[in-house]
Coordinates of C-alpha atoms in Angstrom, one line a residue:
X1 CA 164.3 64.5 54.4
X2 CA 160.6 65.2 54.5
X3 CA 159.2 68.4 53.1
X4 CA 158.4 71.0 55.9
X5 CA 154.8 71.7 56.3
X6 CA 153.6 74.8 58.3
X7 CA 152.1 74.4 61.7
X8 CA 150.6 77.9 62.2
X9 CA 151.2 79.5 65.6
X10 CA 151.4 82.9 67.1
X11 CA 154.5 85.0 66.4
X12 CA 155.4 88.5 67.4
X13 CA 158.1 90.9 65.8
X14 CA 159.3 94.2 67.2
X15 CA 160.7 97.3 65.4
X16 CA 163.2 98.9 67.9
X17 CA 166.3 99.4 65.9
X18 CA 167.8 101.9 68.3
X19 CA 168.0 99.3 71.0
X20 CA 170.4 96.9 69.2
X21 CA 172.8 95.2 71.5
X22 CA 176.2 93.6 70.9
X23 CA 177.5 91.4 73.8
X24 CA 180.9 90.1 74.5
X25 CA 181.0 86.3 75.2
X26 CA 180.8 84.4 72.0
X27 CA 180.1 80.7 71.5
X28 CA 180.5 79.1 68.1
X29 CA 178.8 75.7 68.0
X30 CA 180.8 73.1 66.1
X31 CA 179.8 72.8 62.4
X32 CA 179.9 69.8 60.4
X33 CA 182.9 70.1 58.1
X34 CA 182.4 73.8 58.3
X35 CA 179.3 73.5 56.0
X36 CA 177.5 76.6 55.3
X37 CA 180.1 78.9 56.8
X38 CA 181.3 81.3 54.1
X39 CA 183.1 84.2 55.8
X40 CA 183.3 87.3 53.6
X41 CA 186.5 89.2 54.2
X42 CA 185.7 92.0 51.8
X43 CA 184.6 95.5 53.2
X44 CA 181.6 95.6 50.9
X45 CA 179.4 92.8 49.5
X46 CA 176.3 92.3 47.4
X47 CA 174.0 89.3 46.9
X48 CA 175.6 86.0 46.0
X49 CA 172.6 83.9 44.9
X50 CA 173.1 80.2 44.8
X51 CA 172.1 77.8 42.0
X52 CA 169.5 75.2 42.5
X53 CA 172.3 72.5 42.7
X54 CA 174.2 74.5 45.3
X55 CA 171.0 74.7 47.3
X56 CA 170.4 71.1 47.1
X57 CA 174.0 70.3 48.1
X58 CA 173.9 72.6 51.1
X59 CA 170.5 71.1 52.2
X60 CA 171.8 67.6 52.1
X61 CA 175.1 68.4 53.8
X62 CA 173.4 70.4 56.8
X63 CA 170.9 67.6 57.5
X64 CA 168.5 69.9 59.3
X65 CA 165.9 68.1 61.4
X66 CA 162.4 69.7 61.1
X67 CA 160.7 67.3 63.5
X68 CA 163.3 66.7 66.3
X69 CA 161.8 67.4 69.8
X70 CA 163.6 70.0 71.8
X71 CA 165.8 68.5 74.5
X72 CA 167.0 70.2 77.8
X73 CA 170.4 70.1 79.5
X74 CA 168.9 72.1 82.5
X75 CA 165.3 71.9 83.5
X76 CA 163.1 74.9 83.4
X77 CA 160.3 75.9 85.9
X78 CA 157.4 78.1 84.9
X79 CA 156.3 78.4 88.4
X80 CA 158.1 79.7 91.6
X81 CA 160.9 79.1 92.1
X82 CA 161.5 79.9 88.5
X83 CA 164.3 78.4 86.3
X84 CA 165.2 79.3 82.8
X85 CA 166.6 76.0 82.1
X86 CA 168.6 75.4 79.0
X87 CA 168.2 73.6 75.6
X88 CA 170.8 71.3 74.1
X89 CA 173.7 72.5 71.8
X90 CA 172.3 70.2 69.2
X91 CA 169.0 72.1 69.2
X92 CA 170.8 75.4 69.0
X93 CA 172.9 74.1 66.1
X94 CA 169.8 72.8 64.4
X95 CA 168.2 76.2 64.6
X96 CA 171.3 78.1 63.7
X97 CA 171.8 75.8 60.6
X98 CA 168.2 76.6 59.6
X99 CA 168.7 80.3 59.9
X100 CA 172.0 80.2 57.9
X101 CA 170.5 78.0 55.3
X102 CA 167.7 80.5 54.8
X103 CA 170.2 83.3 54.5
X104 CA 172.3 81.3 52.0
X105 CA 169.2 80.7 49.8
X106 CA 168.6 84.5 49.9
X107 CA 172.2 85.2 48.8
X108 CA 173.3 86.7 52.2
X109 CA 176.3 85.7 54.3
X110 CA 175.5 82.5 56.1
X111 CA 178.1 82.7 58.8
X112 CA 175.9 83.9 61.6
X113 CA 177.1 82.5 65.0
X114 CA 175.7 82.0 68.5
X115 CA 176.6 84.2 71.3
X116 CA 176.3 83.1 74.9
X117 CA 174.6 86.3 76.1
X118 CA 171.9 86.2 73.4
X119 CA 171.2 82.5 74.3
X120 CA 170.7 83.5 78.0
X121 CA 168.5 86.4 77.1
X122 CA 166.3 84.4 74.6
X123 CA 166.0 81.5 77.1
X124 CA 164.9 83.9 79.8
X125 CA 162.4 85.6 77.4
X126 CA 160.9 82.2 76.6
X127 CA 160.6 81.4 80.3
X128 CA 158.9 84.8 81.2
X129 CA 156.4 84.5 78.4
X130 CA 155.8 80.7 79.2
X131 CA 155.3 81.7 82.8
X132 CA 152.7 84.4 81.8
X133 CA 151.2 82.1 79.3
X134 CA 151.2 85.0 76.9
X135 CA 153.4 86.3 74.1
X136 CA 154.7 89.8 74.6
X137 CA 157.9 91.9 73.8
X138 CA 157.2 93.7 77.1
X139 CA 156.0 90.8 79.4
X140 CA 154.9 91.6 83.0
X141 CA 156.8 90.2 85.9
X142 CA 155.5 86.8 87.0
X143 CA 154.8 86.8 90.6
X144 CA 157.8 85.9 92.7
X145 CA 160.3 86.0 89.9
X146 CA 163.7 87.6 90.8
X147 CA 164.7 90.9 89.4
X148 CA 167.7 89.3 87.6
X149 CA 165.8 86.6 85.8
X150 CA 162.9 88.9 84.9
X151 CA 165.2 91.7 83.6
X152 CA 167.0 89.2 81.4
X153 CA 163.6 88.0 80.1
X154 CA 162.4 91.5 79.5
X155 CA 165.5 92.5 77.7
X156 CA 165.4 89.3 75.5
X157 CA 161.7 89.6 74.7
X158 CA 162.2 93.3 73.6
X159 CA 165.0 92.4 71.1
X160 CA 163.8 89.1 69.6
X161 CA 161.4 87.4 67.3
X162 CA 159.0 85.6 69.5
X163 CA 156.9 82.5 68.7
X164 CA 154.3 80.5 70.6
X165 CA 153.0 76.9 70.0
X166 CA 155.7 75.5 67.9
X167 CA 157.1 72.0 68.3
X168 CA 160.7 73.2 67.9
X169 CA 162.8 76.3 66.8
X170 CA 163.1 75.1 63.2
X171 CA 159.3 75.2 62.9
X172 CA 159.1 78.7 64.2
X173 CA 161.9 79.9 61.7
X174 CA 160.3 78.4 58.6
X175 CA 156.6 77.9 59.4
X176 CA 156.4 81.2 61.4
X177 CA 159.0 83.9 61.0
X178 CA 159.9 83.3 57.3
X179 CA 156.3 82.9 56.3
X180 CA 154.9 85.9 58.0
X181 CA 151.9 86.0 55.6
X182 CA 149.0 86.0 58.0
X183 CA 146.7 88.9 58.4
X184 CA 148.6 90.2 61.5
X185 CA 152.0 90.2 59.9
X186 CA 151.7 90.5 56.1
X187 CA 151.8 94.3 56.2
X188 CA 155.5 94.4 57.3
X189 CA 156.8 90.7 57.4
X190 CA 159.0 91.9 60.3
X191 CA 160.1 88.5 61.5
X192 CA 161.4 87.7 58.1
X193 CA 163.2 91.0 57.6
X194 CA 165.1 90.5 61.0
X195 CA 166.3 87.1 59.9
X196 CA 167.4 88.5 56.4
X197 CA 169.0 91.6 57.9
X198 CA 172.3 91.8 56.1
X199 CA 173.9 93.2 59.2
X200 CA 173.2 90.3 61.4
X201 CA 176.3 88.4 62.6
X202 CA 175.3 86.8 65.9
X203 CA 172.1 85.4 67.4
X204 CA 170.7 83.3 70.1
X205 CA 167.8 81.0 70.6
X206 CA 165.6 80.0 73.6
X207 CA 162.7 77.5 74.0
X208 CA 160.4 76.9 77.0
X209 CA 157.2 74.9 77.0
X210 CA 156.6 75.8 73.2
X211 CA 157.4 79.4 73.8
X212 CA 160.4 80.5 71.7
X213 CA 162.6 83.5 71.0
X214 CA 165.2 84.3 68.4
X215 CA 167.7 87.2 69.0
X216 CA 167.1 89.7 66.2
X217 CA 168.7 92.9 67.2
X218 CA 172.3 92.2 66.2
X219 CA 173.9 94.4 63.5
X220 CA 177.5 93.7 64.3
X221 CA 178.7 92.5 60.9
X222 CA 181.7 94.6 60.0
X223 CA 181.1 94.3 56.2
X224 CA 178.6 96.6 54.5
X225 CA 175.9 95.4 52.1
X226 CA 175.8 97.2 48.9
X227 CA 173.3 95.1 47.0
X228 CA 170.3 96.6 45.3
X229 CA 167.8 94.6 47.3
X230 CA 167.0 91.5 49.3
X231 CA 164.1 89.4 48.0
X232 CA 162.1 86.6 49.5
X233 CA 161.3 84.3 47.9
X234 CA 164.6 84.6 46.1
X235 CA 165.8 83.6 42.6
X236 CA 165.7 79.9 43.4
X237 CA 163.1 79.0 45.9
X238 CA 163.0 75.5 47.5
X239 CA 159.5 74.1 48.1
X240 CA 160.9 72.7 51.3
X241 CA 161.0 76.3 52.6
X242 CA 157.7 77.3 51.0
X243 CA 154.2 76.4 52.3
X244 CA 151.1 76.9 50.2
X245 CA 148.6 75.1 52.6
X246 CA 147.2 78.5 53.8
X247 CA 146.7 79.9 50.3
X248 CA 149.0 83.0 50.9
X249 CA 152.7 83.5 50.9
X250 CA 153.9 87.1 50.7
X251 CA 156.8 88.3 48.5
X252 CA 159.0 91.0 50.0
X253 CA 161.7 93.1 48.5
X254 CA 163.8 95.2 51.0
X255 CA 165.5 97.9 49.1
X256 CA 169.2 98.7 49.5
X257 CA 170.6 102.0 51.0
X258 CA 171.0 103.7 47.5
X259 CA 167.2 103.8 47.0
X260 CA 165.0 106.6 48.2
X261 CA 162.3 105.7 50.8
X262 CA 159.5 104.2 48.6
X263 CA 155.9 105.5 48.8
X264 CA 152.6 103.3 48.4
X265 CA 151.4 106.2 46.3
X266 CA 154.0 105.5 43.6
X267 CA 154.8 101.8 43.8
X268 CA 153.3 99.3 41.4
X269 CA 154.1 95.7 41.1
X270 CA 153.4 93.3 38.2
X271 CA 153.5 89.4 38.8
X272 CA 153.4 86.9 36.1
X273 CA 153.3 83.0 36.6
X274 CA 154.4 81.2 33.6
X275 CA 152.8 77.9 34.7
X276 CA 149.4 79.6 35.3
X277 CA 149.8 81.9 32.3
X278 CA 148.4 84.7 34.5
X279 CA 149.4 88.2 35.3
X280 CA 148.5 90.4 38.3
X281 CA 148.9 94.3 38.5
X282 CA 149.2 95.6 42.0
X283 CA 148.9 99.2 43.2
X284 CA 148.0 101.2 46.3
X285 CA 144.3 100.0 45.9
X286 CA 145.4 96.3 46.3
X287 CA 144.3 95.9 49.8
X288 CA 142.7 92.4 50.0
X289 CA 144.9 89.7 51.4
X290 CA 144.6 87.7 48.1
X291 CA 145.8 90.6 46.0
X292 CA 147.9 92.7 48.4
X293 CA 150.5 95.4 48.2
X294 CA 152.0 97.5 50.9
X295 CA 155.2 99.7 51.5
X296 CA 156.7 99.5 55.0
X297 CA 159.5 101.9 56.0
X298 CA 160.1 100.9 59.6
X299 CA 163.3 99.4 60.9
X300 CA 162.6 95.7 61.0
X301 CA 166.3 95.0 60.3
X302 CA 166.3 97.4 57.5
X303 CA 163.5 99.8 56.1
X304 CA 162.3 100.4 52.6
X305 CA 160.3 97.1 52.3
X306 CA 157.8 96.4 49.6
X307 CA 155.4 93.5 50.5
X308 CA 153.0 91.9 47.9
X309 CA 150.9 88.8 47.6
X310 CA 148.8 87.1 44.9
X311 CA 148.5 83.7 46.4
X312 CA 150.8 80.7 46.1
X313 CA 152.7 78.9 43.4
X314 CA 153.5 75.4 42.4
X315 CA 156.8 73.5 41.9
X316 CA 158.2 74.0 38.4
X317 CA 156.7 77.6 38.1
X318 CA 158.8 80.6 37.2
X319 CA 157.2 83.8 38.6
X320 CA 158.4 87.1 37.1
X321 CA 158.3 90.2 39.2
X322 CA 158.6 94.0 38.1
X323 CA 158.5 96.8 40.6
X324 CA 158.1 100.3 39.3
X325 CA 157.7 103.6 41.2
X326 CA 161.0 103.2 43.1
X327 CA 163.8 105.8 42.9
X328 CA 167.4 106.6 43.5
X329 CA 168.1 110.3 44.0
X330 CA 164.8 111.1 42.4
X331 CA 165.4 109.0 39.3
X332 CA 163.1 105.9 38.8
X333 CA 165.1 102.7 38.9
X334 CA 162.7 99.7 38.5
X335 CA 163.6 96.3 39.7
X336 CA 162.8 93.1 37.7
X337 CA 163.6 89.5 38.7
X338 CA 162.4 85.9 38.4
X339 CA 161.7 83.3 41.1
X340 CA 162.1 79.7 40.2
X341 CA 160.1 77.3 42.4
X342 CA 161.8 73.9 42.7
X343 CA 161.9 70.8 45.0
X344 CA 165.1 69.8 46.5
X345 CA 163.7 66.3 46.8
X346 CA 161.9 64.9 43.8
X347 CA 158.3 63.8 44.1
X348 CA 158.0 60.3 45.8
X349 CA 156.4 57.5 44.1
X350 CA 152.8 56.6 45.1
X351 CA 153.1 53.9 47.8
X352 CA 152.1 50.4 46.9
X353 CA 149.5 50.3 49.7
X354 CA 148.2 53.9 49.8
X355 CA 145.9 55.5 52.5
X356 CA 142.3 55.2 51.5
X357 CA 140.7 57.4 54.2
X358 CA 141.4 59.3 57.4
X359 CA 139.0 59.8 60.3
X360 CA 139.3 62.1 63.3
X361 CA 138.1 61.0 66.9
X362 CA 136.0 64.2 66.9
X363 CA 134.4 66.3 64.2
X364 CA 133.4 69.2 66.5
X365 CA 135.1 70.6 69.6
X366 CA 134.3 73.3 72.1
X367 CA 137.3 74.7 74.0
X368 CA 137.8 77.6 76.4
X369 CA 140.4 80.1 75.5
X370 CA 143.8 79.0 76.8
X371 CA 142.9 75.2 77.0
X372 CA 144.3 72.4 74.8
X373 CA 143.0 69.1 73.6
X374 CA 144.5 66.5 71.4
X375 CA 142.8 65.1 68.3
X376 CA 143.8 61.6 67.1
X377 CA 143.5 60.4 63.5
X378 CA 142.7 56.9 62.4
X379 CA 144.1 55.8 59.0
X380 CA 142.5 53.2 56.8
X381 CA 144.0 50.7 56.0
X382 CA 145.9 50.4 59.1
X383 CA 148.9 49.0 57.2
X384 CA 149.1 51.8 54.7
X385 CA 152.6 52.4 53.5
X386 CA 152.7 56.1 54.4
X387 CA 150.5 57.3 57.3
X388 CA 152.1 60.7 57.9
X389 CA 149.6 63.4 58.6
X390 CA 149.9 67.1 58.2
X391 CA 147.7 69.4 60.5
X392 CA 146.5 72.9 59.5
X393 CA 144.2 75.4 61.0
X394 CA 142.0 77.6 59.0
X395 CA 142.2 80.5 61.6
X396 CA 145.4 80.5 63.7
X397 CA 144.2 83.5 65.7
X398 CA 141.5 81.1 67.2
X399 CA 143.1 77.7 67.4
X400 CA 146.5 76.4 66.5
X401 CA 147.5 72.8 66.0
X402 CA 150.7 70.8 66.2
X403 CA 150.7 67.0 65.7
X404 CA 147.0 67.0 66.5
X405 CA 147.4 69.1 69.7
X406 CA 144.9 72.0 69.5
X407 CA 145.5 75.1 71.6
X408 CA 142.7 77.6 71.9
X409 CA 144.3 81.1 71.6
X410 CA 141.3 83.4 70.8
X411 CA 137.5 83.4 70.7
X412 CA 135.7 82.4 67.5
X413 CA 135.7 79.4 65.2
X414 CA 138.3 77.5 63.2
X415 CA 138.5 74.3 61.1
X416 CA 141.3 71.8 61.9
X417 CA 142.3 69.7 58.9
X418 CA 144.4 66.6 58.9
X419 CA 145.8 65.7 55.5
X420 CA 147.6 62.6 54.6
X421 CA 150.6 62.4 52.2
X422 CA 148.2 61.4 49.3
X423 CA 145.8 64.2 50.0
X424 CA 143.1 62.5 52.0
X425 CA 141.4 64.9 54.5
X426 CA 139.4 65.0 57.6
X427 CA 138.3 68.0 59.7
X428 CA 137.2 69.1 63.0
X429 CA 135.3 72.3 63.7
X430 CA 136.6 74.1 66.8
X431 CA 134.6 76.8 68.7
X432 CA 136.6 78.7 71.2
X433 CA 134.9 80.8 73.9
X434 CA 136.1 82.7 77.0
X435 CA 136.1 80.6 80.2
X436 CA 132.8 80.6 82.2
X437 CA 132.8 83.2 84.9
X438 CA 130.3 82.5 87.8
X439 CA 129.0 85.8 89.2
X440 CA 126.1 84.4 91.1
X441 CA 124.9 86.1 94.4
X442 CA 122.6 85.8 97.3
X443 CA 120.5 88.7 98.5
X444 CA 121.9 88.6 102.1
X445 CA 124.7 86.8 104.0
X446 CA 122.9 87.0 107.3
X447 CA 119.2 86.6 108.1
X448 CA 116.8 85.4 111.1
X449 CA 115.3 82.1 110.9
X450 CA 111.8 82.2 109.1
X451 CA 113.0 84.9 106.6
X452 CA 113.8 84.1 103.0
X453 CA 116.6 85.1 100.7
X454 CA 116.9 85.3 96.9
X455 CA 119.5 83.2 95.2
X456 CA 120.6 84.6 91.8
X457 CA 122.5 82.8 89.2
X458 CA 124.6 84.9 86.8
X459 CA 127.4 84.1 84.4
X460 CA 129.5 85.2 81.5
X461 CA 131.8 83.6 79.0
X462 CA 131.2 80.1 77.8
X463 CA 128.3 79.3 75.4
X464 CA 124.9 80.5 76.2
X465 CA 122.2 79.8 77.2
X466 CA 123.0 79.0 80.8
X467 CA 121.1 76.8 83.3
X468 CA 121.5 77.1 87.1
X469 CA 121.5 74.7 90.0
X470 CA 121.0 75.9 93.6
X471 CA 122.0 73.8 96.7
X472 CA 122.6 74.3 100.4
X473 CA 124.0 72.4 103.4
X474 CA 125.2 73.0 106.9
X475 CA 128.4 71.6 108.3
X476 CA 126.7 68.7 110.0
X477 CA 124.9 67.7 106.8
X478 CA 126.5 64.7 104.8
X479 CA 125.7 66.4 101.5
X480 CA 124.1 69.3 99.7
X481 CA 120.3 69.5 99.6
X482 CA 119.0 70.6 96.1
X483 CA 116.9 73.7 96.2
X484 CA 116.5 73.9 92.4
X485 CA 117.9 71.5 89.7
X486 CA 119.4 72.8 86.5
X487 CA 116.9 75.1 84.7
X488 CA 117.1 78.4 82.8
X489 CA 115.4 80.1 85.8
X490 CA 118.1 82.3 87.3
X491 CA 116.5 83.3 90.5
X492 CA 115.0 81.3 93.4
X493 CA 113.5 82.4 96.7
X494 CA 114.4 80.0 99.7
X495 CA 113.6 80.0 103.3
X496 CA 116.1 78.0 105.6
X497 CA 114.4 75.7 108.1
X498 CA 117.2 75.7 110.6
X499 CA 119.4 78.3 112.2
X500 CA 123.2 78.0 111.8
X501 CA 125.7 78.5 109.0
X502 CA 124.9 77.3 105.5
X503 CA 127.0 76.8 102.4
X504 CA 125.1 77.9 99.4
X505 CA 126.4 76.4 96.2
X506 CA 125.2 77.9 92.9
X507 CA 126.4 76.0 89.8
X508 CA 126.2 77.5 86.3
X509 CA 126.1 75.2 83.2
X510 CA 126.4 76.4 79.7
X511 CA 125.1 74.9 76.4
X512 CA 128.2 72.7 76.0
X513 CA 127.7 71.2 79.5
X514 CA 130.8 73.0 81.0
X515 CA 130.0 73.8 84.6
X516 CA 131.5 76.3 87.2
X517 CA 130.3 76.2 90.9
X518 CA 130.4 79.2 93.3
X519 CA 130.0 78.7 97.2
X520 CA 128.6 81.5 99.4
X521 CA 128.1 81.6 103.1
X522 CA 124.9 82.3 104.8
X523 CA 124.4 82.8 108.6
X524 CA 120.9 82.1 109.9
X525 CA 120.2 83.4 113.4
X526 CA 117.5 81.8 115.7
X527 CA 114.3 83.7 116.0
X528 CA 114.2 86.0 119.1

């Protein structure tokens, strides 16, 4: 199995614990030889952290696919008449095995099952967000969508982890929800905490046009968690679940019920890397993302969460963590633990015919927000043994990338980097702007022959400066007559030579040669 590399996308978590819902119809997908299902019959349970060998065995047995394309058993439609469609049972099993594997590594019960109701809600949520082309826990109703379908989508969106732009659900879980270390999510790592919620017993998954949902608001597990804390990364952390390409990967510790609510004023964290022989001391003043500490007490699954980050670590490192300033009934009860970073699969040998270089078809790209474009990579030599490429974005709030497919999600700049298995890289600088809006006008829509009008070019969005082109034609004309070719001059006086109805076309072109035309109507009366 290949090591999973992160494809950064947009994700959205919600904290609404009071709205937890438990449905009735339950579907349990078949599990290969019942692997990964460890039912816990006790009334109370703590963490049961697996060894590295147990993690390796479970990983091999589950055979999770990180790259499988999502298949549909019923087609969806993101336009009217809308249809939620449905994904295959194999895709839901793949996603469920991934979620349970993550919980197994964290020492939590890994017997979460699917529920039909949750699958329907998350599939509808994925559809509504895809139809709106926007990620929201409270999406607006797409025009023409039925009450029943919209209400399912709204309910599902309000109770789920949401993702946009992922190639499949596994990527959203590992590369999105469990990572949660970007600037918009690191303060609370809410997606991660929902997945690691000890009370979760059932879930559901939806996927429509790269919009996905994971039902999070289930707390129907009958057994009670009495462990001191839930940590991620846990004691034994597989590199296959850990991505260091973005330079940050937050640690989180969610305290058990016996702990008092922690305060950022009191909490301090010490992190020591044995491999790097370096120690970090974090406190309430550690606010930069590279050395970060926060205390988050909202109900993302469970409250009382301590989040900290000092960068990323390598395979073979042992990282020691000590958390002070946390209390039980007013008495300080520090926590200390180690994280051992290891690879489930050993390092591969250097191929006999390695990649020498990689080149992208474009080194710069201008995109409008909401648009997509595909980059292609050329590997030299063409017969290299391993030509796999990992794609990353330096700013996922501007542009995301999956298998070379770039999606512009916000204005600004980002660097898209393609990296080969042996570390060769090539980059493309992406600039994302708002779409050009043509606001051009004419001074009058009705004049008498012999009088003149003023044509005014005006635009917003795109990349300035703009140039303007003015044209006119009557219905009997075979084509437009150019009044002014492209120039930065935004106004032009013009006197029609004939009476009748004219179509006035004003075209705006921005610096990147994108054009938007606007057509206005002018009536010219004969002189009296």
